[in-house]
XYZ file of N, CA and C in Angstrom:
546
model
N -4.927 32.132 -62.834
C -3.899 32.275 -61.819
C -2.929 31.111 -61.968
N -1.675 31.408 -61.815
C -0.620 30.400 -61.983
C 0.125 30.185 -60.668
N 0.845 29.090 -60.588
C 1.649 28.794 -59.409
C 2.672 29.899 -59.167
N 3.202 30.472 -60.234
C 4.181 31.555 -60.094
C 3.584 32.762 -59.372
N 2.264 32.985 -59.484
C 1.617 34.083 -58.759
C 1.671 33.832 -57.251
N 1.452 32.593 -56.848
C 1.550 32.257 -55.423
C 2.995 32.377 -54.952
N 3.925 31.887 -55.749
C 5.337 31.966 -55.357
C 5.815 33.415 -55.270
N 5.223 34.296 -56.054
C 5.589 35.721 -55.999
C 5.160 36.340 -54.666
N 3.950 36.024 -54.188
C 3.464 36.630 -52.941
C 3.898 35.839 -51.709
N 4.397 34.621 -51.916
C 4.866 33.782 -50.808
C 6.215 33.164 -51.177
N 7.268 33.988 -51.273
C 8.563 33.455 -51.709
C 9.148 32.409 -50.759
N 8.666 32.338 -49.533
C 9.150 31.309 -48.605
C 8.723 29.908 -49.036
N 7.832 29.809 -50.029
C 7.473 28.505 -50.596
C 8.660 27.867 -51.316
N 9.451 28.681 -51.980
C 10.446 28.187 -52.929
C 11.412 27.144 -52.363
N 11.885 27.245 -51.115
C 12.758 26.177 -50.607
C 12.062 24.810 -50.508
N 10.752 24.801 -50.518
C 9.987 23.550 -50.427
C 9.616 22.993 -51.800
N 9.901 23.725 -52.854
C 9.522 23.309 -54.211
C 10.409 22.155 -54.677
N 9.769 21.114 -55.176
C 10.497 19.968 -55.717
C 11.157 20.365 -57.036
N 12.392 19.926 -57.217
C 13.112 20.226 -58.460
C 12.508 19.485 -59.648
N 11.833 18.386 -59.364
C 11.167 17.610 -60.415
C 9.689 17.485 -60.056
N 8.897 17.091 -61.023
C 7.468 16.890 -60.771
C 7.312 15.695 -59.830
N 6.565 15.909 -58.753
C 6.308 14.833 -57.797
C 5.427 13.779 -58.472
N 5.738 12.491 -58.314
C 5.019 11.427 -59.043
C 3.659 11.086 -58.413
N 2.716 11.985 -58.550
C 1.364 11.773 -58.048
C 0.584 10.965 -59.078
N -0.145 9.966 -58.621
C -0.955 9.154 -59.522
C -2.313 9.836 -59.696
N -2.362 10.801 -60.623
C -3.581 11.578 -60.848
C -4.716 10.710 -61.393
N -4.363 9.687 -62.173
C -5.398 8.798 -62.701
C -6.081 8.030 -61.566
N -5.293 7.532 -60.621
C -5.854 6.839 -59.460
C -6.742 7.787 -58.650
N -6.279 9.005 -58.434
C -7.079 9.979 -57.685
C -8.400 10.261 -58.385
N -8.354 10.459 -59.695
C -9.584 10.743 -60.433
C -10.542 9.555 -60.380
N -10.003 8.357 -60.516
C -10.848 7.157 -60.490
C -11.491 6.969 -59.119
N -10.711 7.102 -58.062
C -11.252 6.834 -56.726
C -12.111 7.975 -56.201
N -11.791 9.213 -56.565
C -12.636 10.342 -56.162
C -13.880 10.462 -57.041
N -13.750 10.026 -58.286
C -14.855 10.148 -59.227
C -14.880 11.471 -59.955
N -13.871 12.305 -59.755
C -13.747 13.598 -60.432
C -12.262 13.925 -60.609
N -11.973 14.728 -61.625
C -10.629 15.296 -61.772
C -10.554 16.527 -60.873
N -9.381 16.839 -60.393
C -9.204 18.028 -59.564
C -8.710 19.192 -60.426
N -8.925 20.433 -59.973
C -8.558 21.605 -60.782
C -7.070 21.658 -61.145
N -6.803 22.209 -62.317
C -5.445 22.304 -62.846
C -4.517 23.089 -61.928
N -4.989 24.206 -61.347
C -4.094 25.002 -60.505
C -3.681 24.218 -59.261
N -4.578 23.413 -58.725
C -4.259 22.571 -57.579
C -3.267 21.484 -57.988
N -3.514 20.838 -59.122
C -2.598 19.792 -59.590
C -1.197 20.369 -59.823
N -1.138 21.586 -60.350
C 0.167 22.233 -60.562
C 0.875 22.445 -59.224
N 0.126 22.895 -58.219
C 0.706 23.074 -56.885
C 1.216 21.740 -56.344
N 0.363 20.707 -56.382
C 0.705 19.396 -55.833
C 1.878 18.762 -56.568
N 1.986 19.005 -57.863
C 3.107 18.464 -58.634
C 4.455 18.974 -58.128
N 4.443 20.080 -57.395
C 5.703 20.692 -56.966
C 5.855 20.863 -55.461
N 4.772 20.701 -54.682
C 4.852 20.971 -53.245
C 4.217 19.871 -52.402
N 4.824 19.596 -51.242
C 4.228 18.669 -50.274
C 3.160 19.409 -49.454
N 2.524 18.723 -48.503
C 1.579 19.423 -47.623
C 2.325 20.528 -46.850
N 1.770 21.731 -46.869
C 2.428 22.880 -46.240
C 1.455 23.659 -45.362
N 2.035 24.451 -44.474
C 1.224 25.428 -43.753
C 1.799 26.810 -44.033
N 0.903 27.796 -44.050
C 1.292 29.190 -44.278
C 1.049 29.954 -42.988
N 2.073 30.677 -42.523
C 1.987 31.456 -41.284
C 1.523 30.609 -40.094
N 1.882 29.327 -40.089
C 1.500 28.407 -39.009
C -0.003 28.351 -38.771
N -0.807 28.750 -39.774
C -2.262 28.775 -39.608
C -2.959 27.997 -40.719
N -2.743 28.378 -41.974
C -3.437 27.750 -43.104
C -2.689 26.491 -43.537
N -3.429 25.387 -43.614
C -2.854 24.102 -43.981
C -3.384 23.705 -45.354
N -2.471 23.409 -46.266
C -2.830 22.996 -47.624
C -2.683 21.485 -47.718
N -3.810 20.796 -47.872
C -3.836 19.333 -47.961
C -3.479 18.915 -49.381
N -2.537 17.997 -49.495
C -2.169 17.471 -50.811
C -1.890 15.979 -50.701
N -2.131 15.240 -51.782
C -1.772 13.820 -51.773
C -0.256 13.651 -51.814
N 0.194 12.570 -51.213
C 1.613 12.237 -51.245
C 1.850 11.136 -52.265
N 2.953 11.195 -52.998
C 3.249 10.135 -53.969
C 3.259 8.765 -53.289
N 2.518 7.823 -53.865
C 2.451 6.477 -53.326
C 1.445 6.302 -52.199
N 0.886 7.404 -51.700
C -0.096 7.323 -50.617
C -1.357 8.104 -50.989
N -1.700 8.051 -52.255
C -2.883 8.750 -52.743
C -4.153 8.253 -52.058
N -4.176 6.963 -51.681
C -5.356 6.389 -51.024
C -5.651 7.097 -49.699
N -4.626 7.502 -48.976
C -4.838 8.216 -47.712
C -5.493 9.573 -47.967
N -5.104 10.227 -49.044
C -5.720 11.503 -49.401
C -7.205 11.306 -49.707
N -7.510 10.302 -50.522
C -8.900 10.013 -50.883
C -9.701 9.668 -49.638
N -9.139 8.868 -48.768
C -9.808 8.503 -47.520
C -10.116 9.755 -46.700
N -9.169 10.676 -46.654
C -9.382 11.933 -45.929
C -10.496 12.773 -46.533
N -10.550 12.823 -47.862
C -11.614 13.568 -48.540
C -12.972 13.000 -48.154
N -13.117 11.677 -48.242
C -14.407 11.062 -47.931
C -14.735 11.154 -46.444
N -13.743 11.056 -45.591
C -13.975 11.172 -44.156
C -14.488 12.568 -43.789
N -13.837 13.600 -44.329
C -14.298 14.969 -44.073
C -15.680 15.204 -44.666
N -15.930 14.638 -45.834
C -17.253 14.783 -46.443
C -18.333 14.176 -45.550
N -18.044 13.021 -44.959
C -19.006 12.387 -44.052
C -19.244 13.249 -42.811
N -18.164 13.805 -42.252
C -18.312 14.662 -41.070
C -19.174 15.885 -41.390
N -18.897 16.519 -42.521
C -19.668 17.708 -42.880
C -21.095 17.354 -43.278
N -21.301 16.180 -43.864
C -22.668 15.762 -44.202
C -23.511 15.639 -42.939
N -22.908 15.171 -41.848
C -23.674 15.083 -40.599
C -23.993 16.481 -40.071
N -23.097 17.439 -40.253
C -23.390 18.822 -39.875
C -24.494 19.393 -40.760
N -24.487 18.983 -42.026
C -25.517 19.431 -42.960
C -26.900 18.962 -42.509
N -26.976 17.722 -42.018
C -28.243 17.190 -41.515
C -28.773 18.023 -40.350
N -27.869 18.666 -39.616
C -28.262 19.525 -38.500
C -28.476 20.976 -38.926
N -28.397 21.244 -40.245
C -28.633 22.585 -40.764
C -27.507 23.571 -40.512
N -26.266 23.059 -40.386
C -25.138 23.931 -40.042
C -24.205 24.234 -41.203
N -24.639 23.933 -42.440
C -23.731 24.115 -43.576
C -24.320 24.975 -44.691
N -25.256 25.849 -44.349
C -25.808 26.787 -45.337
C -26.341 26.089 -46.591
N -26.874 24.900 -46.443
C -27.434 24.107 -47.546
C -26.391 23.569 -48.519
N -25.114 23.643 -48.173
C -24.094 23.008 -49.014
C -24.192 21.498 -48.827
N -23.889 20.763 -49.896
C -23.783 19.316 -49.839
C -22.307 18.966 -49.980
N -21.985 17.705 -49.824
C -20.585 17.302 -49.799
C -20.348 16.117 -50.718
N -19.137 16.053 -51.235
C -18.732 15.007 -52.159
C -19.057 13.650 -51.561
N -19.637 12.724 -52.316
C -19.772 12.670 -53.768
C -21.090 13.224 -54.310
N -21.901 13.872 -53.488
C -23.181 14.412 -53.969
C -22.959 15.401 -55.107
N -23.941 15.478 -56.007
C -23.893 16.442 -57.110
C -23.735 17.846 -56.530
N -22.764 18.586 -57.016
C -22.523 19.930 -56.513
C -21.875 19.951 -55.140
N -21.430 18.783 -54.675
C -20.867 18.668 -53.324
C -19.503 19.317 -53.191
N -19.159 19.643 -51.963
C -17.882 20.274 -51.653
C -16.799 19.223 -51.430
N -15.579 19.552 -51.877
C -14.389 18.727 -51.664
C -13.384 19.588 -50.907
N -12.939 19.113 -49.754
C -12.010 19.886 -48.918
C -10.586 19.817 -49.463
N -9.920 20.997 -49.505
C -8.518 21.043 -49.923
C -7.613 21.704 -48.887
N -8.200 22.190 -47.805
C -7.351 22.818 -46.794
C -8.148 23.282 -45.602
N -7.439 23.854 -44.657
C -8.085 24.356 -43.455
C -7.130 25.228 -42.672
N -7.570 25.598 -41.488
C -6.712 26.350 -40.578
C -6.668 25.621 -39.246
N -5.730 26.017 -38.430
C -5.641 25.403 -37.113
C -6.711 25.939 -36.163
N -7.537 26.862 -36.647
C -8.612 27.406 -35.819
C -9.983 26.878 -36.233
N -10.023 25.834 -37.076
C -11.275 25.191 -37.420
C -11.979 25.724 -38.648
N -11.265 26.458 -39.498
C -11.822 26.925 -40.765
C -11.483 25.870 -41.830
N -12.342 25.771 -42.873
C -12.103 24.799 -43.938
C -12.259 25.464 -45.292
N -11.502 24.938 -46.269
C -11.519 25.428 -47.641
C -11.897 24.274 -48.558
N -12.790 24.543 -49.492
C -13.333 23.524 -50.381
C -13.375 24.033 -51.815
N -13.638 23.082 -52.744
C -14.152 23.411 -54.059
C -15.619 23.035 -54.047
N -16.420 23.785 -54.750
C -17.808 23.382 -54.989
C -17.865 22.854 -56.406
N -18.200 21.581 -56.556
C -18.260 20.942 -57.875
C -19.425 21.544 -58.641
N -19.121 22.608 -59.340
C -20.131 23.355 -60.081
C -19.943 23.092 -61.570
N -20.454 21.960 -62.031
C -20.326 21.607 -63.439
C -19.177 20.660 -63.696
N -19.027 20.260 -64.951
C -18.041 19.235 -65.306
C -16.590 19.737 -65.395
N -16.379 21.052 -65.457
C -15.025 21.589 -65.607
C -14.474 22.013 -64.250
N -13.552 21.214 -63.658
C -13.039 21.548 -62.331
C -12.297 22.889 -62.289
N -11.817 23.360 -63.436
C -11.118 24.642 -63.447
C -12.067 25.822 -63.275
N -13.367 25.549 -63.291
C -14.360 26.608 -63.101
C -15.049 26.509 -61.736
N -14.628 25.534 -60.918
C -15.229 25.370 -59.602
C -14.801 26.514 -58.680
N -15.751 27.131 -57.994
C -15.377 28.167 -57.032
C -14.817 27.553 -55.747
N -14.039 28.334 -55.045
C -13.588 27.957 -53.711
C -14.683 28.354 -52.732
N -14.870 27.550 -51.707
C -15.845 27.825 -50.654
C -15.096 27.828 -49.337
N -15.412 28.793 -48.494
C -14.786 28.907 -47.185
C -15.846 28.695 -46.114
N -15.522 27.857 -45.151
C -16.346 27.669 -43.963
C -15.500 28.126 -42.782
N -15.872 29.260 -42.184
C -15.094 29.747 -41.056
C -15.572 29.098 -39.770
N -14.712 29.090 -38.787
C -15.065 28.505 -37.491
C -16.182 29.292 -36.810
N -16.471 30.480 -37.327
C -17.557 31.296 -36.777
C -18.871 31.041 -37.508
N -18.943 29.901 -38.223
C -20.141 29.474 -38.962
C -20.498 30.415 -40.098
N -19.517 31.081 -40.661
C -19.726 31.968 -41.794
C -19.234 31.249 -43.045
N -20.089 31.122 -44.056
C -19.760 30.453 -45.310
C -19.733 31.481 -46.433
N -18.746 31.393 -47.319
C -18.697 32.279 -48.479
C -17.930 31.628 -49.622
N -18.144 32.163 -50.829
C -17.522 31.621 -52.032
C -16.603 32.651 -52.688
N -15.603 32.105 -53.364
C -14.677 32.919 -54.162
C -14.580 32.263 -55.536
N -14.968 32.986 -56.564
C -15.017 32.422 -57.911
C -13.658 32.059 -58.497
N -12.590 32.585 -57.967
C -11.279 32.372 -58.570
C -10.672 31.009 -58.368
N -11.157 30.207 -57.439
C -10.595 28.885 -57.211
C -9.444 28.869 -56.224
N -8.729 27.753 -56.213
C -7.678 27.442 -55.243
C -6.578 28.509 -55.161
N -5.815 28.670 -56.231
C -4.686 29.613 -56.185
C -5.152 31.054 -56.025
N -6.216 31.439 -56.700
C -6.688 32.823 -56.607
C -7.110 33.170 -55.184
N -7.733 32.222 -54.489
C -8.128 32.486 -53.106
C -6.901 32.647 -52.214
N -5.955 31.735 -52.320
C -4.762 31.815 -51.467
C -3.975 33.093 -51.758
N -3.739 33.374 -53.023
C -3.000 34.597 -53.386
C -3.744 35.826 -52.860
N -5.057 35.861 -53.050
C -5.847 36.999 -52.591
C -5.821 37.179 -51.079
N -5.860 36.084 -50.330
C -5.762 36.187 -48.868
C -4.399 36.734 -48.460
N -3.344 36.302 -49.168
C -1.992 36.757 -48.843
C -1.783 38.214 -49.235
N -2.179 38.597 -50.448
C -1.884 39.965 -50.898
C -2.960 40.982 -50.507
N -4.012 40.520 -49.839
C -5.032 41.434 -49.330
C -6.139 41.778 -50.304
N -6.152 41.181 -51.490
C -7.215 41.482 -52.447
C -8.492 40.688 -52.160
N -8.411 39.707 -51.250
C -9.581 38.946 -50.803
C -9.716 39.175 -49.300
N -10.911 39.566 -48.875
C -11.185 39.761 -47.447
C -11.065 38.443 -46.692
N -10.637 38.507 -45.469
C -10.519 37.331 -44.600
C -11.813 37.130 -43.810
N -12.956 37.232 -44.432
C -14.248 37.150 -43.757
C -14.335 35.939 -42.844
N -14.376 36.186 -41.557
C -14.512 35.120 -40.578
C -13.261 34.290 -40.369
N -12.173 34.629 -41.058
C -10.918 33.880 -40.957
C -9.905 34.658 -40.115
N -8.878 33.961 -39.602
C -7.790 34.689 -38.953
C -7.108 35.608 -39.972
N -6.357 36.602 -39.506
C -5.695 37.518 -40.447
C -4.550 36.875 -41.232
N -4.146 35.685 -40.856
C -3.111 34.967 -41.580
C -3.783 33.998 -42.556
N -3.162 33.671 -43.674
C -1.841 34.160 -44.035
C -1.902 35.609 -44.487
N -0.850 36.299 -44.143
C -0.745 37.694 -44.532
C 0.401 37.888 -45.498
N 0.764 39.129 -45.733
C 1.847 39.407 -46.675
C 3.128 38.650 -46.336
N 3.754 38.092 -47.356
C 5.011 37.359 -47.233
C 4.962 36.332 -46.093
N 4.047 35.352 -46.172
C 3.871 34.401 -45.075
C 5.064 33.476 -44.887
N 5.197 32.993 -43.651
C 6.149 31.921 -43.393
C 5.552 30.641 -43.965
N 6.410 29.700 -44.296
C 5.957 28.440 -44.888
C 6.712 27.299 -44.211
N 5.981 26.251 -43.868
C 6.602 25.070 -43.280
C 5.868 23.822 -43.706
N 6.500 22.696 -43.472
C 5.869 21.423 -43.802
C 4.730 21.161 -42.824
N 3.595 20.737 -43.363
C 2.455 20.363 -42.534
C 2.642 18.911 -42.113
N 2.295 18.630 -40.895
C 2.378 17.253 -40.423
C 1.272 16.440 -41.055
N 1.556 15.201 -41.433
C 0.488 14.373 -41.995
C -0.565 14.078 -40.927
N -1.773 13.856 -41.396
C -2.862 13.511 -40.476
C -2.572 12.159 -39.851
N -2.948 11.980 -38.586
C -2.715 10.672 -37.954
C -3.591 9.612 -38.638
N -3.136 8.367 -38.634
C -3.933 7.319 -39.257
C -5.262 7.157 -38.538
N -6.285 6.788 -39.279
C -7.595 6.582 -38.682
C -7.698 5.153 -38.170
N -8.501 4.960 -37.140
C -8.749 3.623 -36.589
C -9.967 3.051 -37.269
N -9.875 1.875 -37.810
C -11.032 1.233 -38.445
C -11.720 0.312 -37.474
């Protein structure tokens, strides 16, 4: 799946597309996360800021020069979900940095989350994992772009998710997460 496939089903993305590649420090992200991220996600991030689709689905992306905040968010969410895992609420999924752990890449305003499951050394083969607010967990083998495109064009069921994003979704800038208190 390519970025052009997402832009085809969500043409409202195009006004938000950067004319040049956004200067993301991918080496810093890989070093601090301890893993490389999937190519389709990197392609998206190279051209788009954090966005929401249909005012529901939020796509988390690092910002140029503030990659550390993205990494901090990944580890913070992993810690929160690890505590839920201890209570048996995560269907036996583990969270980054654990082997096979999940890395969050998005969510919805209704409490659903989207992850990659680190399944082997090739991030381009990692499946997407969905945790719905209704405590329903499921996987999609296609990864980041394939899941989003499928949710938009209807080829992927919205199991436990809101019906959005739907066909030809609206697109807007997502607000950055508030700073954390240390």
